[in-house]
Amino acid sequence: RPAYGTPVPTAAMQQAVPFVMPAWVAACIADGVRHTPSSFPHFTPGPGPLPLTAMASCSVRITALGTSGDSHKKRRRFEELVTVLGAKVAQQSSRWAEITHIVCAMPELLDRKMFEAAGRKGIPVVGVQWLFDCFRLNAHQPESRYAVAASAVGTAAAAAAVHGTQGVVAATAASQVGGSELLAQTGTALAGNVLS
């Protein structure tokens, strides 16, 4: 069983055979679908050894995933990534004192009260790209680069109040387009399965 950070064998690269990690196989079986290996970073070998020592003190709460039928599957994949990186997963029932980071999948769905409470307590609220880049760059990344903007928080609820369900769909679509652009700019191929 290859370890995270194990270089991809040259023969596999020459034959264009995808090299995947056991997490990919487990996710495909658990979700009943064939995931694209690039849909989550931990489905393929990382650039170096994991877990990251610098992530050991992190306790990450995943939030604002939406209510789609596959949101619980996405949560599971994000939580796996947190664990692979060496951090702990903070459950929804965790107290504020137990949380060091809030990772927000869709800022427009993040509860403004949670965002403000995290700010008062000095807990960074970052986008999922923070996790992806920690994996991709094999190092704990500065949270400030991935901070969720206050102007993006809770826009789905505001849109629903003004425009009904169509406003939520539009706000969500706008956020996903922005997220896809961010992912494309950082050179990852994760947008299709992660933010949709």
mmCIF file of N, CA, C and O in Angstrom, residues 103-195:
data_model
loop_
_atom_site.group_PDB
_atom_site.id
_atom_site.type_symbol
_atom_site.label_atom_id
_atom_site.label_comp_id
_atom_site.label_asym_id
_atom_site.label_seq_id
_atom_site.Cartn_x
_atom_site.Cartn_y
_atom_site.Cartn_z
ATOM 1 N N VAL A 103 -13.785 25.586 8.103
ATOM 2 C CA VAL A 103 -13.615 25.479 6.655
ATOM 3 C C VAL A 103 -15.002 25.486 6.033
ATOM 4 O O VAL A 103 -15.842 24.644 6.334
ATOM 5 N N CYS A 104 -15.203 26.462 5.181
ATOM 6 C CA CYS A 104 -16.511 26.729 4.590
ATOM 7 C C CYS A 104 -16.507 26.319 3.125
ATOM 8 O O CYS A 104 -15.726 26.843 2.325
ATOM 9 N N ALA A 105 -17.375 25.387 2.761
ATOM 10 C CA ALA A 105 -17.447 24.936 1.374
ATOM 11 C C ALA A 105 -18.135 25.959 0.479
ATOM 12 O O ALA A 105 -17.709 26.201 -0.641
ATOM 13 N N MET A 106 -19.205 26.565 0.968
ATOM 14 C CA MET A 106 -19.983 27.526 0.174
ATOM 15 C C MET A 106 -20.281 28.733 1.055
ATOM 16 O O MET A 106 -21.257 28.726 1.803
ATOM 17 N N PRO A 107 -19.475 29.788 0.967
ATOM 18 C CA PRO A 107 -19.628 30.947 1.859
ATOM 19 C C PRO A 107 -21.037 31.535 1.862
ATOM 20 O O PRO A 107 -21.495 32.014 2.893
ATOM 21 N N GLU A 108 -21.726 31.476 0.746
ATOM 22 C CA GLU A 108 -23.071 32.051 0.696
ATOM 23 C C GLU A 108 -24.052 31.294 1.577
ATOM 24 O O GLU A 108 -25.109 31.816 1.917
ATOM 25 N N LEU A 109 -23.695 30.085 1.983
ATOM 26 C CA LEU A 109 -24.559 29.303 2.867
ATOM 27 C C LEU A 109 -24.123 29.358 4.336
ATOM 28 O O LEU A 109 -24.800 28.817 5.200
ATOM 29 N N LEU A 110 -23.000 30.000 4.601
ATOM 30 C CA LEU A 110 -22.501 30.088 5.974
ATOM 31 C C LEU A 110 -23.380 31.024 6.799
ATOM 32 O O LEU A 110 -23.707 32.125 6.366
ATOM 33 N N ASP A 111 -23.728 30.571 7.974
ATOM 34 C CA ASP A 111 -24.531 31.372 8.888
ATOM 35 C C ASP A 111 -23.716 32.575 9.364
ATOM 36 O O ASP A 111 -22.599 32.421 9.872
ATOM 37 N N ARG A 112 -24.259 33.777 9.179
ATOM 38 C CA ARG A 112 -23.549 35.001 9.541
ATOM 39 C C ARG A 112 -23.204 35.019 11.035
ATOM 40 O O ARG A 112 -22.137 35.481 11.433
ATOM 41 N N LYS A 113 -24.095 34.501 11.885
ATOM 42 C CA LYS A 113 -23.825 34.486 13.324
ATOM 43 C C LYS A 113 -22.598 33.630 13.637
ATOM 44 O O LYS A 113 -21.782 33.985 14.483
ATOM 45 N N MET A 114 -22.471 32.497 12.945
ATOM 46 C CA MET A 114 -21.305 31.638 13.149
ATOM 47 C C MET A 114 -20.040 32.368 12.691
ATOM 48 O O MET A 114 -19.011 32.353 13.381
ATOM 49 N N PHE A 115 -20.125 33.019 11.545
ATOM 50 C CA PHE A 115 -18.991 33.760 11.008
ATOM 51 C C PHE A 115 -18.544 34.842 11.994
ATOM 52 O O PHE A 115 -17.356 34.987 12.286
ATOM 53 N N GLU A 116 -19.488 35.593 12.516
ATOM 54 C CA GLU A 116 -19.163 36.674 13.445
ATOM 55 C C GLU A 116 -18.625 36.136 14.769
ATOM 56 O O GLU A 116 -17.676 36.692 15.339
ATOM 57 N N ALA A 117 -19.200 35.037 15.259
ATOM 58 C CA ALA A 117 -18.720 34.435 16.504
ATOM 59 C C ALA A 117 -17.282 33.938 16.336
ATOM 60 O O ALA A 117 -16.439 34.125 17.221
ATOM 61 N N ALA A 118 -16.996 33.318 15.200
ATOM 62 C CA ALA A 118 -15.632 32.854 14.935
ATOM 63 C C ALA A 118 -14.668 34.034 14.925
ATOM 64 O O ALA A 118 -13.571 33.956 15.485
ATOM 65 N N GLY A 119 -15.087 35.131 14.298
ATOM 66 C CA GLY A 119 -14.246 36.335 14.264
ATOM 67 C C GLY A 119 -13.952 36.873 15.650
ATOM 68 O O GLY A 119 -12.811 37.245 15.958
ATOM 69 N N ARG A 120 -14.975 36.919 16.498
ATOM 70 C CA ARG A 120 -14.782 37.410 17.867
ATOM 71 C C ARG A 120 -13.824 36.516 18.652
ATOM 72 O O ARG A 120 -13.099 36.979 19.526
ATOM 73 N N LYS A 121 -13.823 35.224 18.349
ATOM 74 C CA LYS A 121 -12.989 34.267 19.082
ATOM 75 C C LYS A 121 -11.622 34.063 18.425
ATOM 76 O O LYS A 121 -10.816 33.267 18.899
ATOM 77 N N GLY A 122 -11.387 34.771 17.312
ATOM 78 C CA GLY A 122 -10.095 34.662 16.629
ATOM 79 C C GLY A 122 -9.911 33.366 15.857
ATOM 80 O O GLY A 122 -8.778 32.950 15.602
ATOM 81 N N ILE A 123 -11.010 32.724 15.496
ATOM 82 C CA ILE A 123 -10.942 31.471 14.739
ATOM 83 C C ILE A 123 -11.036 31.801 13.252
ATOM 84 O O ILE A 123 -12.014 32.403 12.810
ATOM 85 N N PRO A 124 -10.028 31.418 12.469
ATOM 86 C CA PRO A 124 -10.086 31.733 11.043
ATOM 87 C C PRO A 124 -11.195 30.949 10.331
ATOM 88 O O PRO A 124 -11.406 29.771 10.595
ATOM 89 N N VAL A 125 -11.895 31.643 9.434
ATOM 90 C CA VAL A 125 -12.910 31.024 8.574
ATOM 91 C C VAL A 125 -12.324 31.055 7.173
ATOM 92 O O VAL A 125 -12.103 32.131 6.609
ATOM 93 N N VAL A 126 -12.043 29.879 6.648
ATOM 94 C CA VAL A 126 -11.376 29.770 5.352
ATOM 95 C C VAL A 126 -12.200 28.926 4.390
ATOM 96 O O VAL A 126 -13.059 28.148 4.802
ATOM 97 N N GLY A 127 -11.902 29.072 3.110
ATOM 98 C CA GLY A 127 -12.536 28.248 2.093
ATOM 99 C C GLY A 127 -11.843 26.893 2.003
ATOM 100 O O GLY A 127 -10.734 26.703 2.520
ATOM 101 N N VAL A 128 -12.494 25.958 1.309
ATOM 102 C CA VAL A 128 -11.935 24.610 1.173
ATOM 103 C C VAL A 128 -10.604 24.605 0.435
ATOM 104 O O VAL A 128 -9.809 23.675 0.595
ATOM 105 N N GLN A 129 -10.358 25.644 -0.342
ATOM 106 C CA GLN A 129 -9.087 25.716 -1.065
ATOM 107 C C GLN A 129 -7.904 25.666 -0.108
ATOM 108 O O GLN A 129 -6.844 25.173 -0.457
ATOM 109 N N TRP A 130 -8.084 26.127 1.134
ATOM 110 C CA TRP A 130 -7.018 26.060 2.124
ATOM 111 C C TRP A 130 -6.587 24.609 2.347
ATOM 112 O O TRP A 130 -5.394 24.296 2.342
ATOM 113 N N LEU A 131 -7.568 23.714 2.516
ATOM 114 C CA LEU A 131 -7.246 22.296 2.693
ATOM 115 C C LEU A 131 -6.554 21.738 1.457
ATOM 116 O O LEU A 131 -5.559 21.005 1.559
ATOM 117 N N PHE A 132 -7.102 22.069 0.266
ATOM 118 C CA PHE A 132 -6.534 21.553 -0.978
ATOM 119 C C PHE A 132 -5.077 21.981 -1.135
ATOM 120 O O PHE A 132 -4.227 21.180 -1.516
ATOM 121 N N ASP A 133 -4.798 23.250 -0.834
ATOM 122 C CA ASP A 133 -3.441 23.753 -1.006
ATOM 123 C C ASP A 133 -2.489 23.233 0.064
ATOM 124 O O ASP A 133 -1.306 23.020 -0.215
ATOM 125 N N CYS A 134 -2.980 23.027 1.273
ATOM 126 C CA CYS A 134 -2.137 22.399 2.296
ATOM 127 C C CYS A 134 -1.677 21.032 1.795
ATOM 128 O O CYS A 134 -0.509 20.660 1.949
ATOM 129 N N PHE A 135 -2.573 20.296 1.162
ATOM 130 C CA PHE A 135 -2.222 18.981 0.616
ATOM 131 C C PHE A 135 -1.301 19.139 -0.590
ATOM 132 O O PHE A 135 -0.233 18.535 -0.652
ATOM 133 N N ARG A 136 -1.720 19.957 -1.547
ATOM 134 C CA ARG A 136 -1.001 20.104 -2.817
ATOM 135 C C ARG A 136 0.415 20.635 -2.610
ATOM 136 O O ARG A 136 1.349 20.220 -3.291
ATOM 137 N N LEU A 137 0.591 21.552 -1.653
ATOM 138 C CA LEU A 137 1.895 22.157 -1.395
ATOM 139 C C LEU A 137 2.651 21.463 -0.258
ATOM 140 O O LEU A 137 3.765 21.846 0.079
ATOM 141 N N ASN A 138 1.999 20.471 0.348
ATOM 142 C CA ASN A 138 2.585 19.661 1.416
ATOM 143 C C ASN A 138 3.104 20.516 2.576
ATOM 144 O O ASN A 138 4.164 20.275 3.121
ATOM 145 N N ALA A 139 2.295 21.540 2.920
ATOM 146 C CA ALA A 139 2.667 22.416 4.031
ATOM 147 C C ALA A 139 1.439 23.175 4.511
ATOM 148 O O ALA A 139 0.538 23.470 3.728
ATOM 149 N N HIS A 140 1.419 23.475 5.806
ATOM 150 C CA HIS A 140 0.356 24.302 6.376
ATOM 151 C C HIS A 140 0.430 25.665 5.709
ATOM 152 O O HIS A 140 1.475 26.309 5.707
ATOM 153 N N GLN A 141 -0.681 26.107 5.120
ATOM 154 C CA GLN A 141 -0.712 27.380 4.405
ATOM 155 C C GLN A 141 -1.269 28.486 5.294
ATOM 156 O O GLN A 141 -2.114 28.231 6.154
ATOM 157 N N PRO A 142 -0.819 29.733 5.086
ATOM 158 C CA PRO A 142 -1.328 30.851 5.884
ATOM 159 C C PRO A 142 -2.833 31.035 5.655
ATOM 160 O O PRO A 142 -3.282 31.157 4.515
ATOM 161 N N GLU A 143 -3.588 31.044 6.723
ATOM 162 C CA GLU A 143 -5.043 31.138 6.636
ATOM 163 C C GLU A 143 -5.495 32.445 5.986
ATOM 164 O O GLU A 143 -6.525 32.476 5.315
ATOM 165 N N SER A 144 -4.734 33.498 6.158
ATOM 166 C CA SER A 144 -5.138 34.812 5.631
ATOM 167 C C SER A 144 -5.339 34.796 4.118
ATOM 168 O O SER A 144 -6.170 35.531 3.593
ATOM 169 N N ARG A 145 -4.624 33.959 3.417
ATOM 170 C CA ARG A 145 -4.776 33.859 1.955
ATOM 171 C C ARG A 145 -6.114 33.246 1.545
ATOM 172 O O ARG A 145 -6.525 33.382 0.402
ATOM 173 N N TYR A 146 -6.747 32.531 2.450
ATOM 174 C CA TYR A 146 -7.952 31.769 2.129
ATOM 175 C C TYR A 146 -9.171 32.242 2.913
ATOM 176 O O TYR A 146 -10.205 31.568 2.916
ATOM 177 N N ALA A 147 -9.037 33.376 3.580
ATOM 178 C CA ALA A 147 -10.113 33.883 4.435
ATOM 179 C C ALA A 147 -11.387 34.127 3.632
ATOM 180 O O ALA A 147 -11.350 34.665 2.522
ATOM 181 N N VAL A 148 -12.506 33.717 4.192
ATOM 182 C CA VAL A 148 -13.807 33.961 3.578
ATOM 183 C C VAL A 148 -14.165 35.425 3.816
ATOM 184 O O VAL A 148 -14.091 35.913 4.944
ATOM 185 N N ALA A 149 -14.525 36.119 2.745
ATOM 186 C CA ALA A 149 -14.882 37.536 2.842
ATOM 187 C C ALA A 149 -16.240 37.704 3.507
ATOM 188 O O ALA A 149 -17.183 36.963 3.210
ATOM 189 N N ALA A 150 -16.335 38.668 4.402
ATOM 190 C CA ALA A 150 -17.600 38.932 5.094
ATOM 191 C C ALA A 150 -18.722 39.214 4.105
ATOM 192 O O ALA A 150 -19.871 38.835 4.335
ATOM 193 N N SER A 151 -18.389 39.839 2.988
ATOM 194 C CA SER A 151 -19.417 40.180 1.993
ATOM 195 C C SER A 151 -20.010 38.952 1.315
ATOM 196 O O SER A 151 -21.114 39.013 0.769
ATOM 197 N N ALA A 152 -19.306 37.820 1.352
ATOM 198 C CA ALA A 152 -19.807 36.600 0.708
ATOM 199 C C ALA A 152 -20.666 35.750 1.646
ATOM 200 O O ALA A 152 -21.410 34.887 1.197
ATOM 201 N N VAL A 153 -20.578 36.007 2.941
ATOM 202 C CA VAL A 153 -21.245 35.166 3.939
ATOM 203 C C VAL A 153 -22.747 35.397 3.944
ATOM 204 O O VAL A 153 -23.214 36.529 3.995
ATOM 205 N N GLY A 154 -23.487 34.303 3.893
ATOM 206 C CA GLY A 154 -24.934 34.354 4.032
ATOM 207 C C GLY A 154 -25.682 34.971 2.872
ATOM 208 O O GLY A 154 -26.854 35.309 3.004
ATOM 209 N N THR A 155 -25.052 35.100 1.718
ATOM 210 C CA THR A 155 -25.730 35.733 0.588
ATOM 211 C C THR A 155 -26.880 34.890 0.050
ATOM 212 O O THR A 155 -27.809 35.426 -0.533
ATOM 213 N N ALA A 156 -26.849 33.585 0.269
ATOM 214 C CA ALA A 156 -27.953 32.739 -0.187
ATOM 215 C C ALA A 156 -29.223 33.055 0.598
ATOM 216 O O ALA A 156 -30.310 33.149 0.027
ATOM 217 N N ALA A 157 -29.088 33.252 1.915
ATOM 218 C CA ALA A 157 -30.260 33.581 2.737
ATOM 219 C C ALA A 157 -30.814 34.948 2.355
ATOM 220 O O ALA A 157 -32.024 35.148 2.272
ATOM 221 N N ALA A 158 -29.906 35.896 2.112
ATOM 222 C CA ALA A 158 -30.342 37.230 1.713
ATOM 223 C C ALA A 158 -31.048 37.184 0.355
ATOM 224 O O ALA A 158 -32.074 37.831 0.153
ATOM 225 N N ALA A 159 -30.506 36.416 -0.558
ATOM 226 C CA ALA A 159 -31.112 36.294 -1.881
ATOM 227 C C ALA A 159 -32.485 35.645 -1.786
ATOM 228 O O ALA A 159 -33.421 36.044 -2.488
ATOM 229 N N ALA A 160 -32.624 34.660 -0.908
ATOM 230 C CA ALA A 160 -33.912 33.993 -0.750
ATOM 231 C C ALA A 160 -34.949 34.958 -0.192
ATOM 232 O O ALA A 160 -36.109 34.942 -0.601
ATOM 233 N N ALA A 161 -34.534 35.808 0.739
ATOM 234 C CA ALA A 161 -35.468 36.763 1.334
ATOM 235 C C ALA A 161 -35.969 37.766 0.304
ATOM 236 O O ALA A 161 -37.126 38.167 0.327
ATOM 237 N N VAL A 162 -35.098 38.130 -0.625
ATOM 238 C CA VAL A 162 -35.467 39.127 -1.623
ATOM 239 C C VAL A 162 -36.077 38.498 -2.870
ATOM 240 O O VAL A 162 -37.074 38.981 -3.400
ATOM 241 N N HIS A 163 -35.486 37.399 -3.339
ATOM 242 C CA HIS A 163 -35.866 36.837 -4.641
ATOM 243 C C HIS A 163 -36.441 35.424 -4.592
ATOM 244 O O HIS A 163 -36.658 34.830 -5.633
ATOM 245 N N GLY A 164 -36.622 34.861 -3.434
ATOM 246 C CA GLY A 164 -37.143 33.506 -3.336
ATOM 247 C C GLY A 164 -36.083 32.476 -3.708
ATOM 248 O O GLY A 164 -34.894 32.757 -3.727
ATOM 249 N N THR A 165 -36.520 31.276 -4.024
ATOM 250 C CA THR A 165 -35.616 30.167 -4.315
ATOM 251 C C THR A 165 -34.694 30.470 -5.483
ATOM 252 O O THR A 165 -33.537 30.083 -5.476
ATOM 253 N N GLN A 166 -35.170 31.170 -6.486
ATOM 254 C CA GLN A 166 -34.320 31.480 -7.632
ATOM 255 C C GLN A 166 -33.128 32.318 -7.208
ATOM 256 O O GLN A 166 -32.042 32.190 -7.760
ATOM 257 N N GLY A 167 -33.307 33.176 -6.220
ATOM 258 C CA GLY A 167 -32.195 33.971 -5.708
ATOM 259 C C GLY A 167 -31.136 33.106 -5.063
ATOM 260 O O GLY A 167 -29.948 33.355 -5.203
ATOM 261 N N VAL A 168 -31.557 32.062 -4.356
ATOM 262 C CA VAL A 168 -30.609 31.139 -3.735
ATOM 263 C C VAL A 168 -29.826 30.417 -4.810
ATOM 264 O O VAL A 168 -28.609 30.292 -4.741
ATOM 265 N N VAL A 169 -30.527 29.949 -5.841
ATOM 266 C CA VAL A 169 -29.862 29.247 -6.939
ATOM 267 C C VAL A 169 -28.849 30.166 -7.610
ATOM 268 O O VAL A 169 -27.710 29.784 -7.876
ATOM 269 N N ALA A 170 -29.220 31.424 -7.846
ATOM 270 C CA ALA A 170 -28.321 32.376 -8.491
ATOM 271 C C ALA A 170 -27.111 32.679 -7.609
ATOM 272 O O ALA A 170 -25.974 32.714 -8.087
ATOM 273 N N ALA A 171 -27.340 32.893 -6.312
ATOM 274 C CA ALA A 171 -26.228 33.183 -5.396
ATOM 275 C C ALA A 171 -25.283 31.995 -5.306
ATOM 276 O O ALA A 171 -24.061 32.153 -5.314
ATOM 277 N N THR A 172 -25.845 30.796 -5.237
ATOM 278 C CA THR A 172 -25.024 29.591 -5.169
ATOM 279 C C THR A 172 -24.233 29.423 -6.448
ATOM 280 O O THR A 172 -23.042 29.129 -6.417
ATOM 281 N N ALA A 173 -24.875 29.624 -7.595
ATOM 282 C CA ALA A 173 -24.185 29.487 -8.877
ATOM 283 C C ALA A 173 -23.061 30.501 -8.991
ATOM 284 O O ALA A 173 -21.963 30.180 -9.439
ATOM 285 N N ALA A 174 -23.299 31.730 -8.561
ATOM 286 C CA ALA A 174 -22.266 32.764 -8.631
ATOM 287 C C ALA A 174 -21.072 32.383 -7.772
ATOM 288 O O ALA A 174 -19.920 32.547 -8.171
ATOM 289 N N SER A 175 -21.327 31.847 -6.594
ATOM 290 C CA SER A 175 -20.240 31.443 -5.708
ATOM 291 C C SER A 175 -19.458 30.287 -6.308
ATOM 292 O O SER A 175 -18.246 30.241 -6.239
ATOM 293 N N GLN A 176 -20.172 29.338 -6.909
ATOM 294 C CA GLN A 176 -19.504 28.187 -7.482
ATOM 295 C C GLN A 176 -18.645 28.586 -8.667
ATOM 296 O O GLN A 176 -17.560 28.066 -8.857
ATOM 297 N N VAL A 177 -19.103 29.533 -9.462
ATOM 298 C CA VAL A 177 -18.298 30.003 -10.579
ATOM 299 C C VAL A 177 -17.028 30.640 -10.045
ATOM 300 O O VAL A 177 -15.931 30.359 -10.501
ATOM 301 N N GLY A 178 -17.172 31.480 -9.017
ATOM 302 C CA GLY A 178 -15.994 32.088 -8.408
ATOM 303 C C GLY A 178 -15.064 31.048 -7.834
ATOM 304 O O GLY A 178 -13.847 31.136 -7.974
ATOM 305 N N GLY A 179 -15.627 30.045 -7.182
ATOM 306 C CA GLY A 179 -14.809 28.977 -6.618
ATOM 307 C C GLY A 179 -14.094 28.201 -7.695
ATOM 308 O O GLY A 179 -12.926 27.853 -7.567
ATOM 309 N N SER A 180 -14.784 27.934 -8.813
ATOM 310 C CA SER A 180 -14.160 27.220 -9.917
ATOM 311 C C SER A 180 -13.020 28.027 -10.499
ATOM 312 O O SER A 180 -11.978 27.484 -10.851
ATOM 313 N N GLU A 181 -13.192 29.347 -10.605
ATOM 314 C CA GLU A 181 -12.120 30.199 -11.122
ATOM 315 C C GLU A 181 -10.926 30.171 -10.180
ATOM 316 O O GLU A 181 -9.785 30.086 -10.617
ATOM 317 N N LEU A 182 -11.185 30.211 -8.872
ATOM 318 C CA LEU A 182 -10.109 30.165 -7.902
ATOM 319 C C LEU A 182 -9.347 28.854 -8.018
ATOM 320 O O LEU A 182 -8.129 28.832 -8.022
ATOM 321 N N LEU A 183 -10.089 27.756 -8.149
ATOM 322 C CA LEU A 183 -9.438 26.466 -8.280
ATOM 323 C C LEU A 183 -8.621 26.400 -9.555
ATOM 324 O O LEU A 183 -7.515 25.880 -9.574
ATOM 325 N N ALA A 184 -9.154 26.929 -10.651
ATOM 326 C CA ALA A 184 -8.432 26.920 -11.919
ATOM 327 C C ALA A 184 -7.162 27.759 -11.814
ATOM 328 O O ALA A 184 -6.115 27.391 -12.325
ATOM 329 N N GLN A 185 -7.238 28.894 -11.123
ATOM 330 C CA GLN A 185 -6.072 29.767 -10.975
ATOM 331 C C GLN A 185 -4.964 29.092 -10.184
ATOM 332 O O GLN A 185 -3.795 29.344 -10.414
ATOM 333 N N THR A 186 -5.315 28.227 -9.264
ATOM 334 C CA THR A 186 -4.288 27.581 -8.455
ATOM 335 C C THR A 186 -3.816 26.275 -9.071
ATOM 336 O O THR A 186 -3.018 25.565 -8.488
ATOM 337 N N GLY A 187 -4.320 25.951 -10.246
ATOM 338 C CA GLY A 187 -3.809 24.799 -10.971
ATOM 339 C C GLY A 187 -4.372 23.470 -10.521
ATOM 340 O O GLY A 187 -3.776 22.443 -10.788
ATOM 341 N N THR A 188 -5.498 23.453 -9.848
ATOM 342 C CA THR A 188 -6.080 22.184 -9.444
ATOM 343 C C THR A 188 -7.252 21.844 -10.337
ATOM 344 O O THR A 188 -7.835 22.699 -10.967
ATOM 345 N N ALA A 189 -7.580 20.576 -10.368
ATOM 346 C CA ALA A 189 -8.676 20.117 -11.208
ATOM 347 C C ALA A 189 -9.798 19.599 -10.345
ATOM 348 O O ALA A 189 -10.355 18.545 -10.590
ATOM 349 N N LEU A 190 -10.141 20.352 -9.300
ATOM 350 C CA LEU A 190 -11.098 19.865 -8.323
ATOM 351 C C LEU A 190 -12.480 20.439 -8.459
ATOM 352 O O LEU A 190 -13.408 20.005 -7.815
ATOM 353 N N ALA A 191 -12.662 21.458 -9.269
ATOM 354 C CA ALA A 191 -13.912 22.218 -9.280
ATOM 355 C C ALA A 191 -15.130 21.367 -9.586
ATOM 356 O O ALA A 191 -16.169 21.527 -8.967
ATOM 357 N N GLY A 192 -15.054 20.472 -10.520
ATOM 358 C CA GLY A 192 -16.214 19.724 -10.963
ATOM 359 C C GLY A 192 -16.944 18.975 -9.879
ATOM 360 O O GLY A 192 -18.152 19.060 -9.757
ATOM 361 N N ASN A 193 -16.232 18.224 -9.062
ATOM 362 C CA ASN A 193 -16.893 17.395 -8.073
ATOM 363 C C ASN A 193 -16.958 18.021 -6.694
ATOM 364 O O ASN A 193 -17.772 17.626 -5.888
ATOM 365 N N VAL A 194 -16.101 18.961 -6.381
ATOM 366 C CA VAL A 194 -16.052 19.487 -5.033
ATOM 367 C C VAL A 194 -17.031 20.629 -4.826
ATOM 368 O O VAL A 194 -17.755 20.654 -3.856
ATOM 369 N N LEU A 195 -17.061 21.572 -5.733
ATOM 370 C CA LEU A 195 -17.890 22.758 -5.507
ATOM 371 C C LEU A 195 -19.210 22.726 -6.234
ATOM 372 O O LEU A 195 -19.970 23.656 -6.150
#
